[in-house]
mmCIF file of C-alpha atoms and ligand atoms in Angstrom:
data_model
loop_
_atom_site.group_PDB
_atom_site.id
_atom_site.type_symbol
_atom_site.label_atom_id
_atom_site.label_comp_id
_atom_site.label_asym_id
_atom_site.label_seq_id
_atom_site.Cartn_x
_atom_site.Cartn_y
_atom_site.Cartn_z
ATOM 1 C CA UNK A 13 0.841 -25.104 5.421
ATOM 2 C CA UNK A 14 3.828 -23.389 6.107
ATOM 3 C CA UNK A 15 6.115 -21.112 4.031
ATOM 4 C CA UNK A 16 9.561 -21.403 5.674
ATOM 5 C CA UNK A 17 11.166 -23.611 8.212
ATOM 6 C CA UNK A 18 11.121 -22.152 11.896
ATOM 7 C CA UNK A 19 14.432 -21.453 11.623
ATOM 8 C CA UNK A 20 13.493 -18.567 9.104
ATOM 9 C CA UNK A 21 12.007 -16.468 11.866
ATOM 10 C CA UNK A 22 15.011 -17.067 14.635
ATOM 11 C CA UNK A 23 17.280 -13.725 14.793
ATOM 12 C CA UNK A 24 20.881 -16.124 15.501
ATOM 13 C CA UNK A 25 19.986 -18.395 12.698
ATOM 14 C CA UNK A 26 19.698 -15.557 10.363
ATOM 15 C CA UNK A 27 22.785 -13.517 11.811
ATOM 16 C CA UNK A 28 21.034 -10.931 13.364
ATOM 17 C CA UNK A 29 22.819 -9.402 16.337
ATOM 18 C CA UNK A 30 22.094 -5.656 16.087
ATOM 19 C CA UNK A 31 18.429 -5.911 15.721
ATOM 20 C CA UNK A 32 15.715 -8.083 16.774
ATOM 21 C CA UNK A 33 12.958 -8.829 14.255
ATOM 22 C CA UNK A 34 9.172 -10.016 15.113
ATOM 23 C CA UNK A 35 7.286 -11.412 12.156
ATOM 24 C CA UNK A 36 4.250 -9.925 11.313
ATOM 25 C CA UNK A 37 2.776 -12.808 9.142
ATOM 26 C CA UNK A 38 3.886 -16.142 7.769
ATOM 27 C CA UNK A 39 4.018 -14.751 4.736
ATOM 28 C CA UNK A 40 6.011 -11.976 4.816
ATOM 29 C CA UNK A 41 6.562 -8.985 7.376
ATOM 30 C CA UNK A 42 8.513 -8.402 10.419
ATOM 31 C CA UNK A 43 8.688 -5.569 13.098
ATOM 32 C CA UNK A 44 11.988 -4.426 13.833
ATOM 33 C CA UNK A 45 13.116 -3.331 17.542
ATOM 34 C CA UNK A 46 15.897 -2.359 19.035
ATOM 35 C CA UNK A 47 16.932 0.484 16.828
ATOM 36 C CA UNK A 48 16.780 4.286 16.084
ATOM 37 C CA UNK A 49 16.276 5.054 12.582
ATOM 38 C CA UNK A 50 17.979 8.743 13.044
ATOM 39 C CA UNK A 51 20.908 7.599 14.736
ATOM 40 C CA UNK A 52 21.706 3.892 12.468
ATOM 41 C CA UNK A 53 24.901 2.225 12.599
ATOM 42 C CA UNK A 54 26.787 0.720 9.627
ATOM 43 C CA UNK A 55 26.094 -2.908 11.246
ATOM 44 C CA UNK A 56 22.673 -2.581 12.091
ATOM 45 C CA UNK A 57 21.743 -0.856 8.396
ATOM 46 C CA UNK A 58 23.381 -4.089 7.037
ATOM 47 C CA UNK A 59 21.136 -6.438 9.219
ATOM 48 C CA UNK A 60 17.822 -4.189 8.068
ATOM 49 C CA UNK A 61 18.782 -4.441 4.592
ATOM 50 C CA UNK A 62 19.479 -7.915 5.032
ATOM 51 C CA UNK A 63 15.750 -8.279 7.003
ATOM 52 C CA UNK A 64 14.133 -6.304 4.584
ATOM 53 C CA UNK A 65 15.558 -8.904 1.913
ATOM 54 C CA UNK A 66 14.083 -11.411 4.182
ATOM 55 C CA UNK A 67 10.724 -10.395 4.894
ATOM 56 C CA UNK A 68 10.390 -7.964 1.742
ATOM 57 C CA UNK A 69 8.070 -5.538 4.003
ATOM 58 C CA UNK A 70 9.316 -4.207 7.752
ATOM 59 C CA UNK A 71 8.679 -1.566 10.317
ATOM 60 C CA UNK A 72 9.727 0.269 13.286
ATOM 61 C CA UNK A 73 7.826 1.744 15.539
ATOM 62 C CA UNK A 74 8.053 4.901 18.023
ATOM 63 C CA UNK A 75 10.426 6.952 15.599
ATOM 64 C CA UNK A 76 11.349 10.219 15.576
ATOM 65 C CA UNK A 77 12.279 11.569 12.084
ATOM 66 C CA UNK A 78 12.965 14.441 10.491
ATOM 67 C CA UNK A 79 12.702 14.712 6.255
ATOM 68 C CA UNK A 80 16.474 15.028 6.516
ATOM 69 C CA UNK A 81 17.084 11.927 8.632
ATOM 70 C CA UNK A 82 14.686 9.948 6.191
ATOM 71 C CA UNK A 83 16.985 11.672 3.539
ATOM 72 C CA UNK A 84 20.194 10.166 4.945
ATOM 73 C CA UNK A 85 18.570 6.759 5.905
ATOM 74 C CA UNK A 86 17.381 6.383 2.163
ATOM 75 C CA UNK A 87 20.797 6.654 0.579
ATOM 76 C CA UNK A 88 21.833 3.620 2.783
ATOM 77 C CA UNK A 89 20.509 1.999 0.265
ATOM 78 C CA UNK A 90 21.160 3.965 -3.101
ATOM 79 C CA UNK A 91 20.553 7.165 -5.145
ATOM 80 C CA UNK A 92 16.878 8.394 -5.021
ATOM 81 C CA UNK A 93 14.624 7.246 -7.511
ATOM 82 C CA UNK A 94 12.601 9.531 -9.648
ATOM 83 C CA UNK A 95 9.371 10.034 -8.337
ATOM 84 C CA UNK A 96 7.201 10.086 -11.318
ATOM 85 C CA UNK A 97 3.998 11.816 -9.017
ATOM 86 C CA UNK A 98 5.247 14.744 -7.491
ATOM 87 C CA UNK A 99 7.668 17.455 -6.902
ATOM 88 C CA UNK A 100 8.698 16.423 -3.242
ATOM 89 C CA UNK A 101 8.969 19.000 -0.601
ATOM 90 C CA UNK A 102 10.536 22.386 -0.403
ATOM 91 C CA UNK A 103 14.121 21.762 0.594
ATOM 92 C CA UNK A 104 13.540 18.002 0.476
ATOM 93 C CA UNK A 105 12.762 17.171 -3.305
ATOM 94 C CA UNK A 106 13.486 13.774 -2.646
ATOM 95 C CA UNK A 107 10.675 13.335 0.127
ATOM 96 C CA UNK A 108 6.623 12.975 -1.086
ATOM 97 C CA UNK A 109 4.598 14.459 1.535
ATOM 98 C CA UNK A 110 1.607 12.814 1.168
ATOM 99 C CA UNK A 111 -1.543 14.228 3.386
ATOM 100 C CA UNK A 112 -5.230 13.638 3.469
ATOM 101 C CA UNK A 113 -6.948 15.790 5.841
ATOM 102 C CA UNK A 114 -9.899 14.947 7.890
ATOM 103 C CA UNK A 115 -12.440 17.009 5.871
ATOM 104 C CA UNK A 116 -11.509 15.578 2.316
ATOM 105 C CA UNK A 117 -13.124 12.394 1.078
ATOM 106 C CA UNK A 118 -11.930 11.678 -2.489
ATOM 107 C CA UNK A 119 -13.337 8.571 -4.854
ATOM 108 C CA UNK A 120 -10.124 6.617 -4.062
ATOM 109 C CA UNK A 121 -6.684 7.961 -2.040
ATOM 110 C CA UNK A 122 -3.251 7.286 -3.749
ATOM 111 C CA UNK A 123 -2.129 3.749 -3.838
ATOM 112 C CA UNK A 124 -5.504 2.199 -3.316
ATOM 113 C CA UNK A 125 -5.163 -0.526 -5.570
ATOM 114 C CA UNK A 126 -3.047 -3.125 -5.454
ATOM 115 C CA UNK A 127 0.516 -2.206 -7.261
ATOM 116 C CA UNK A 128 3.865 -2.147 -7.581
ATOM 117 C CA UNK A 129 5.614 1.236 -7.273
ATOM 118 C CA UNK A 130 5.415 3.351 -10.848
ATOM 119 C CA UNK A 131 6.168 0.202 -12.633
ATOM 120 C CA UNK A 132 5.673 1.820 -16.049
ATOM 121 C CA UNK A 133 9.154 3.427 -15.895
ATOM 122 C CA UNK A 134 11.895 2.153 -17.695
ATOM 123 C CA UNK A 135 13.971 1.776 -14.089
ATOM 124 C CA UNK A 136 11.418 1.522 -11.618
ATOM 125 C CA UNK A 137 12.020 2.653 -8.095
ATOM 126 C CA UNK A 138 13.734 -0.219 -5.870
ATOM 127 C CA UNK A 139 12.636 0.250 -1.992
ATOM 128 C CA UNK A 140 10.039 2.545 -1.035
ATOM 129 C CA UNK A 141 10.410 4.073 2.406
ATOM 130 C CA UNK A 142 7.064 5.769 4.828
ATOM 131 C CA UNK A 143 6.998 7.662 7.658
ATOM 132 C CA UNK A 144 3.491 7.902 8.793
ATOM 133 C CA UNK A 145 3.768 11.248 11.139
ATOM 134 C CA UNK A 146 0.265 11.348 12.165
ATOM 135 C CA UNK A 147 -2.280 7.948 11.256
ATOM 136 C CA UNK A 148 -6.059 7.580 12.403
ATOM 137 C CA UNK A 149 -6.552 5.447 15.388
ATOM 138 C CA UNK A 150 -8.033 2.874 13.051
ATOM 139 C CA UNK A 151 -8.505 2.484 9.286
ATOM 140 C CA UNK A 152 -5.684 3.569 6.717
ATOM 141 C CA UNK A 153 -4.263 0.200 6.430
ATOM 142 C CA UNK A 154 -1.390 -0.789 4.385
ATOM 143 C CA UNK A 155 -1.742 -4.387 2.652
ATOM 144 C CA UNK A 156 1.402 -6.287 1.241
ATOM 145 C CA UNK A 157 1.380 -9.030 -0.845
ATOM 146 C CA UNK A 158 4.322 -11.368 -1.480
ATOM 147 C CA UNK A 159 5.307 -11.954 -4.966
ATOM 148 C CA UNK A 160 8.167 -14.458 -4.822
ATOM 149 C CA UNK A 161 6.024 -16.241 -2.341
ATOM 150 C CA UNK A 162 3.341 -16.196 -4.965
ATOM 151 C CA UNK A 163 5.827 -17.341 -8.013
ATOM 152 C CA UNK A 164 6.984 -20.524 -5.892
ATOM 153 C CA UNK A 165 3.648 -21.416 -5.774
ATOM 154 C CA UNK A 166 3.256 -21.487 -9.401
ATOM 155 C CA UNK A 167 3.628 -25.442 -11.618
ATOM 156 C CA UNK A 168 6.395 -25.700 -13.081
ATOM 157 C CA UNK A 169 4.381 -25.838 -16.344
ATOM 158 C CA UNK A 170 3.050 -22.663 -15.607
ATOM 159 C CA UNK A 171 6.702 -21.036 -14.634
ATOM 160 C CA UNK A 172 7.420 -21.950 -18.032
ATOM 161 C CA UNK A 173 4.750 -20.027 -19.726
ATOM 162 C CA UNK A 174 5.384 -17.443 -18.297
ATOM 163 C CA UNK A 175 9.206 -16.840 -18.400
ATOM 164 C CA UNK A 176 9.372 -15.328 -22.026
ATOM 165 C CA UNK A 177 6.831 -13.155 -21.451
ATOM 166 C CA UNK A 178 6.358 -9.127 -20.749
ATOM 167 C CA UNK A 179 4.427 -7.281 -19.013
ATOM 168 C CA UNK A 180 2.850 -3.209 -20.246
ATOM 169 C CA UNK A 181 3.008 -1.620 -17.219
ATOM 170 C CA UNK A 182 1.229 1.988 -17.932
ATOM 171 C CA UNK A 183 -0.735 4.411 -15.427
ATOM 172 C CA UNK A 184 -3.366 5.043 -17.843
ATOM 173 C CA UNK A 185 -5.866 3.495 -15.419
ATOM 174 C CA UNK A 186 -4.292 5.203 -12.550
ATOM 175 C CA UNK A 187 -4.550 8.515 -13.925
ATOM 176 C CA UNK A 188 -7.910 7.885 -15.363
ATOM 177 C CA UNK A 189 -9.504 6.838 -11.835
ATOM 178 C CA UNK A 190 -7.270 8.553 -9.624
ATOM 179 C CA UNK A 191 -6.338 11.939 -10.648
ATOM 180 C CA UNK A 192 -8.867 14.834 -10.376
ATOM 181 C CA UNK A 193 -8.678 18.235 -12.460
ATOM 182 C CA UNK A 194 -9.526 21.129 -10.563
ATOM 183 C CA UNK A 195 -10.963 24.197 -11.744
ATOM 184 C CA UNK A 196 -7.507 25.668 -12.040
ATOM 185 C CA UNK A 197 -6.363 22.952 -13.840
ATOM 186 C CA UNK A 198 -4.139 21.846 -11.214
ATOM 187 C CA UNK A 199 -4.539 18.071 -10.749
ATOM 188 C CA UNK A 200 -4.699 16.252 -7.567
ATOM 189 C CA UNK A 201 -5.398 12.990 -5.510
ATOM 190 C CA UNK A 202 -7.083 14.814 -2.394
ATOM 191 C CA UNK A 203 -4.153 17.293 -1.223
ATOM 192 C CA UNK A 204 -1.653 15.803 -3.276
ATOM 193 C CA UNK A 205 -0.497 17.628 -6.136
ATOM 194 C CA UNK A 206 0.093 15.761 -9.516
ATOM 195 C CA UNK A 207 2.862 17.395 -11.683
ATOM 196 C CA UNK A 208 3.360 14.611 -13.571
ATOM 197 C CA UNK A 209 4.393 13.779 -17.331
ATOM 198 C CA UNK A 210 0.962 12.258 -18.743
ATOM 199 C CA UNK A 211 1.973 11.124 -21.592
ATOM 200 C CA UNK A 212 5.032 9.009 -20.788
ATOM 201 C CA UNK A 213 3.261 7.477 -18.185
ATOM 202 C CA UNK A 214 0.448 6.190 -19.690
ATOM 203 C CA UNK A 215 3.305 4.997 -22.490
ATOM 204 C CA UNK A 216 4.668 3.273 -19.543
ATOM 205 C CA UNK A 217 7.468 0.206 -20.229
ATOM 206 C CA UNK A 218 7.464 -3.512 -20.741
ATOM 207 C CA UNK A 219 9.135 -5.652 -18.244
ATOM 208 C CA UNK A 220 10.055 -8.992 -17.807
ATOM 209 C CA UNK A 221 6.667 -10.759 -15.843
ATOM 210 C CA UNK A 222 8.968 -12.522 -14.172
ATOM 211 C CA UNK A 223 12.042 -11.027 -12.691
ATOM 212 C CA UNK A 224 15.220 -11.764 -10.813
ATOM 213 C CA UNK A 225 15.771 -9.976 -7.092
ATOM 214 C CA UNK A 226 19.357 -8.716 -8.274
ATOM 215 C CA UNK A 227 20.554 -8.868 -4.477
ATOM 216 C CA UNK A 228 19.135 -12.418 -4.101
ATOM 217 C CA UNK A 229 18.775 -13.749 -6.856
ATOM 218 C CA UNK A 230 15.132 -15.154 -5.971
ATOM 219 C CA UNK A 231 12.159 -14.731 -8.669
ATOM 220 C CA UNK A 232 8.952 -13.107 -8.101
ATOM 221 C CA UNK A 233 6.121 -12.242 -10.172
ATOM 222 C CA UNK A 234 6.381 -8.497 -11.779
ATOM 223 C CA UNK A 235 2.286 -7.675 -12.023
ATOM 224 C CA UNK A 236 -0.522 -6.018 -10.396
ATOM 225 C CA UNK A 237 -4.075 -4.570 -10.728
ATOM 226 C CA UNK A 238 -3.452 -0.775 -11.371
ATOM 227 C CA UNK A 239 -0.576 -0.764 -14.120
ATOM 228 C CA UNK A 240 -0.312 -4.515 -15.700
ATOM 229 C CA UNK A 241 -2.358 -3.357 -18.761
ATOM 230 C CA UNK A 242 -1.305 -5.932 -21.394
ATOM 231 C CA UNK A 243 1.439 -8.320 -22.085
ATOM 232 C CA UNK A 244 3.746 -7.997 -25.555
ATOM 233 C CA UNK A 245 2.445 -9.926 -28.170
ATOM 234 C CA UNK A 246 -1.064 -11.406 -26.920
ATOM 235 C CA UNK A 247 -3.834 -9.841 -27.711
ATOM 236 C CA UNK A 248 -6.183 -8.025 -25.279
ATOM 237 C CA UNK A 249 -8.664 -11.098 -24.779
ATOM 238 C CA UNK A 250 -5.503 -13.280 -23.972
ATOM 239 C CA UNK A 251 -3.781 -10.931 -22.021
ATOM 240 C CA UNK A 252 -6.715 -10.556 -19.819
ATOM 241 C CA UNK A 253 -6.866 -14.241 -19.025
ATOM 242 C CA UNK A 254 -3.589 -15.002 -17.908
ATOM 243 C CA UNK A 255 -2.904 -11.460 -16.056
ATOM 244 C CA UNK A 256 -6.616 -11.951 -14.277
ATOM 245 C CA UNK A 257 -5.011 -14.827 -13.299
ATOM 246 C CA UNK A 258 -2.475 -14.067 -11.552
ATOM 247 C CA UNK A 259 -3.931 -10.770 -10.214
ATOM 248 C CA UNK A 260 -5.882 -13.586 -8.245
ATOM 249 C CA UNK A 261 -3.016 -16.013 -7.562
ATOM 250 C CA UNK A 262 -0.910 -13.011 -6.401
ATOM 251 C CA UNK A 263 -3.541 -11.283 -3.600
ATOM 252 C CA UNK A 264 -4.477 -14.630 -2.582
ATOM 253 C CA UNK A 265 -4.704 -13.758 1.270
ATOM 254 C CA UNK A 266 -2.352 -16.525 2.612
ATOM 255 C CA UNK A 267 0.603 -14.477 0.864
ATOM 256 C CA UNK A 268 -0.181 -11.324 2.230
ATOM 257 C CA UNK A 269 0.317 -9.031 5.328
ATOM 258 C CA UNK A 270 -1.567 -6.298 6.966
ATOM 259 C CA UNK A 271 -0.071 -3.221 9.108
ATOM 260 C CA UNK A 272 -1.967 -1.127 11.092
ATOM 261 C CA UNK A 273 -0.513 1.805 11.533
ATOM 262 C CA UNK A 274 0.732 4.079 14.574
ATOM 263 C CA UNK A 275 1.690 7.531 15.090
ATOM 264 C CA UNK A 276 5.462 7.696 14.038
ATOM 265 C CA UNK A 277 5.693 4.175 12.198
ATOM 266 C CA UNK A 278 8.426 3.924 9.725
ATOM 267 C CA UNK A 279 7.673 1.445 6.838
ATOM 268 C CA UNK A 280 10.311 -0.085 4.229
ATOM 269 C CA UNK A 281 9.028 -2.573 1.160
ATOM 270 C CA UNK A 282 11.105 -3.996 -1.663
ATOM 271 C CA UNK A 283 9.158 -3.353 -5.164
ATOM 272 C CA UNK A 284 10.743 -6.272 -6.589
ATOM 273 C CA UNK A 285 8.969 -8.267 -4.569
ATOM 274 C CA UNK A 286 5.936 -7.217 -3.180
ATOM 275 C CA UNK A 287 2.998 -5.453 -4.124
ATOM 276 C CA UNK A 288 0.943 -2.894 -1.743
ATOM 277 C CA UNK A 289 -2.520 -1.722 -1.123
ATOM 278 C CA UNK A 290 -3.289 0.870 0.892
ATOM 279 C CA UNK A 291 -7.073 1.617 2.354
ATOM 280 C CA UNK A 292 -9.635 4.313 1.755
ATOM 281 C CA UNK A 293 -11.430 4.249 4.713
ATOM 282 C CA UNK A 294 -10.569 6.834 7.151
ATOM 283 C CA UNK A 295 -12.686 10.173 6.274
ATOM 284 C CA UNK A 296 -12.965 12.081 9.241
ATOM 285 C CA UNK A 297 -9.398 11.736 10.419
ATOM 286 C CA UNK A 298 -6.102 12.944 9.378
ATOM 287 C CA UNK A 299 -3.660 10.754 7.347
ATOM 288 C CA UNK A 300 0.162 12.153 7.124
ATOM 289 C CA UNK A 301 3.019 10.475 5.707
ATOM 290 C CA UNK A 302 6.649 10.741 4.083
ATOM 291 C CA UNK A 303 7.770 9.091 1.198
ATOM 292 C CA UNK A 304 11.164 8.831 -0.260
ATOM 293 C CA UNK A 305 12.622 6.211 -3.065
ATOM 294 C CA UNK A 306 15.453 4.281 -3.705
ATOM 295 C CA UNK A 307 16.422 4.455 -7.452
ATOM 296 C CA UNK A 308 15.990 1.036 -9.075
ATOM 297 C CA UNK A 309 17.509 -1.682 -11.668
ATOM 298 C CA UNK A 310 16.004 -2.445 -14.833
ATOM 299 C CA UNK A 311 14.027 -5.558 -14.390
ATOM 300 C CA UNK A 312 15.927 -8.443 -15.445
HETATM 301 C C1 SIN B 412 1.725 4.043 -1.452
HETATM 302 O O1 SIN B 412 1.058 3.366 -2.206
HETATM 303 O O2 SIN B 412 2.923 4.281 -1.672
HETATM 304 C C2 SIN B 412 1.080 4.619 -0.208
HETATM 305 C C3 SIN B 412 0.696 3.546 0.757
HETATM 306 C C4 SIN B 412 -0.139 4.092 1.883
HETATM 307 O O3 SIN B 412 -0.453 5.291 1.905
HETATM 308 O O4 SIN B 412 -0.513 3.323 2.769
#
């Protein structure tokens, strides 16, 4: 089998002069070389966004960032988006530190299932952007799964079933399994604080199951395992079918890929088109990472 013509993965066929990319899967994927993320120039920011576009999940390796310089990298791309988790730094509210040290072992870390970035908001974030400052030398994986990949294999039969349809995206789930109370009432994922509003999140938003990329234009399938709780009008028996389903089709492993991480890797996914997984099995070692958002679209 294979996904796209050759020509897909050549840097001169797809304009690419600046940067040189190195795909990571067939799938989806690519490392990028040849640049510095602090010091980016107009051209080469509009050959990433155009990879990213591409291979809806890339990385750079060997960077040195500061939460500033992931700041002003961010709003290449747009506003922030709300973060609906946590408070962000002091002096960078716009960056999630998120940290699980070596001694702390928790039921399941934050993102371990696969999902789409806080899809139960009414404008959910766009591009999600990681600096992982210090990784362990193995485990704490990040898995990617491609979604418009996914929705081209679909029949047509089945395209059309699902077209009308919406999707309840709500983290009652997440915050059920995820979130921990401590004795002070503060509540946490390991080290991570929580100050999030319950309520509306476990309201969450219904979105179109299938949606339209609004830079390309390209469909993908809007679902996942942690928030896709229901779908407008069907009842809970018939939801289940068709979203277990494709919570199958879409993590099928031929449309995924898998990073293993490195001291000072810089990661950027598109949420309209991917969905992410990332790995619980690294107690004993130190996991450190920065997170900012690029504000989103309503899905269309
Ligand atoms: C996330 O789900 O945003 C975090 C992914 C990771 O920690 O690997």
């Amino acid at each position: 089998m294979q996904f796209y013509a050759p020509a897909a993965y050549d840097d001169t066929a797809l304009g690419f002069s600046e940067i040189s990319t190195v795909p990571l899967a067939s799938a989806m994927g690519a490392e990028i070389r040849g640049v510095d993320i602090a010091r980016v120039s107009e051209r080469q920011f509009e050959e990433i966004r155009s990879a990213l576009y591409r291979y809806k999940m890339i990385y750079f390796r060997n960077q040195e960032i500061s939460p500033a310089d992931q700041e002003r990298f961010t709003l290449c791309f747009g506003p922030f988006g709300t973060d609906a988790y946590t408070q962000g730094m002091p002096g960078h509210p716009n960056v999630q530190h998120l940290v699980k040290e070596a001694a702390t072992v928790v039921p399941r870390v934050f993102g371990e299932t696969w999902h789409t970035d806080s899809p139960f908001l009414p404008r959910p974030p766009a591009i999600s952007l990681l600096y992982g400052l210090e990784v362990p030398p193995y485990g704490g994986d990040t898995w990617w799964s491609n979604t418009e990949l996914a929705y081209s294999f679909l029949s047509e039969t089945m395209k059309e079933l699902l077209a009308p349809l919406r999707v309840h995206m709500s983290g009652r789930e997440v915050i059920r399994n995820t979130v921990v109370t401590s004795e002070k009432g503060r509540k946490k994922v390991g080290e991570i604080e929580i100050t999030m509003d319950q309520q509306h999140i476990i309201e969450g938003s219904f979105h179109p199951l299938v949606r339209t990329h609004p830079a390309t234009g390209k469909k993908s399938l809007y679902v996942d395992h942690a928030y896709s709780l229901g779908i407008q009008g069907l009842d809970n028996e018939e939801a289940a079918a068709i979203l277990g389903f494709l919570q199958r089709h879409i993590t099928r492993e031929i449309f995924t890929c898998r990073l293993r991480w490195e001291n000072r890797s810089f990661v950027i996914w598109d949420n309209r088109s991917v969905i992410h997984y990332a790995f619980n099995d690294y107690d004993g070692y130190r996991r450190e990472l920065y997170r900012t958002i690029v504000e989103g679209e309503k899905p269309e």
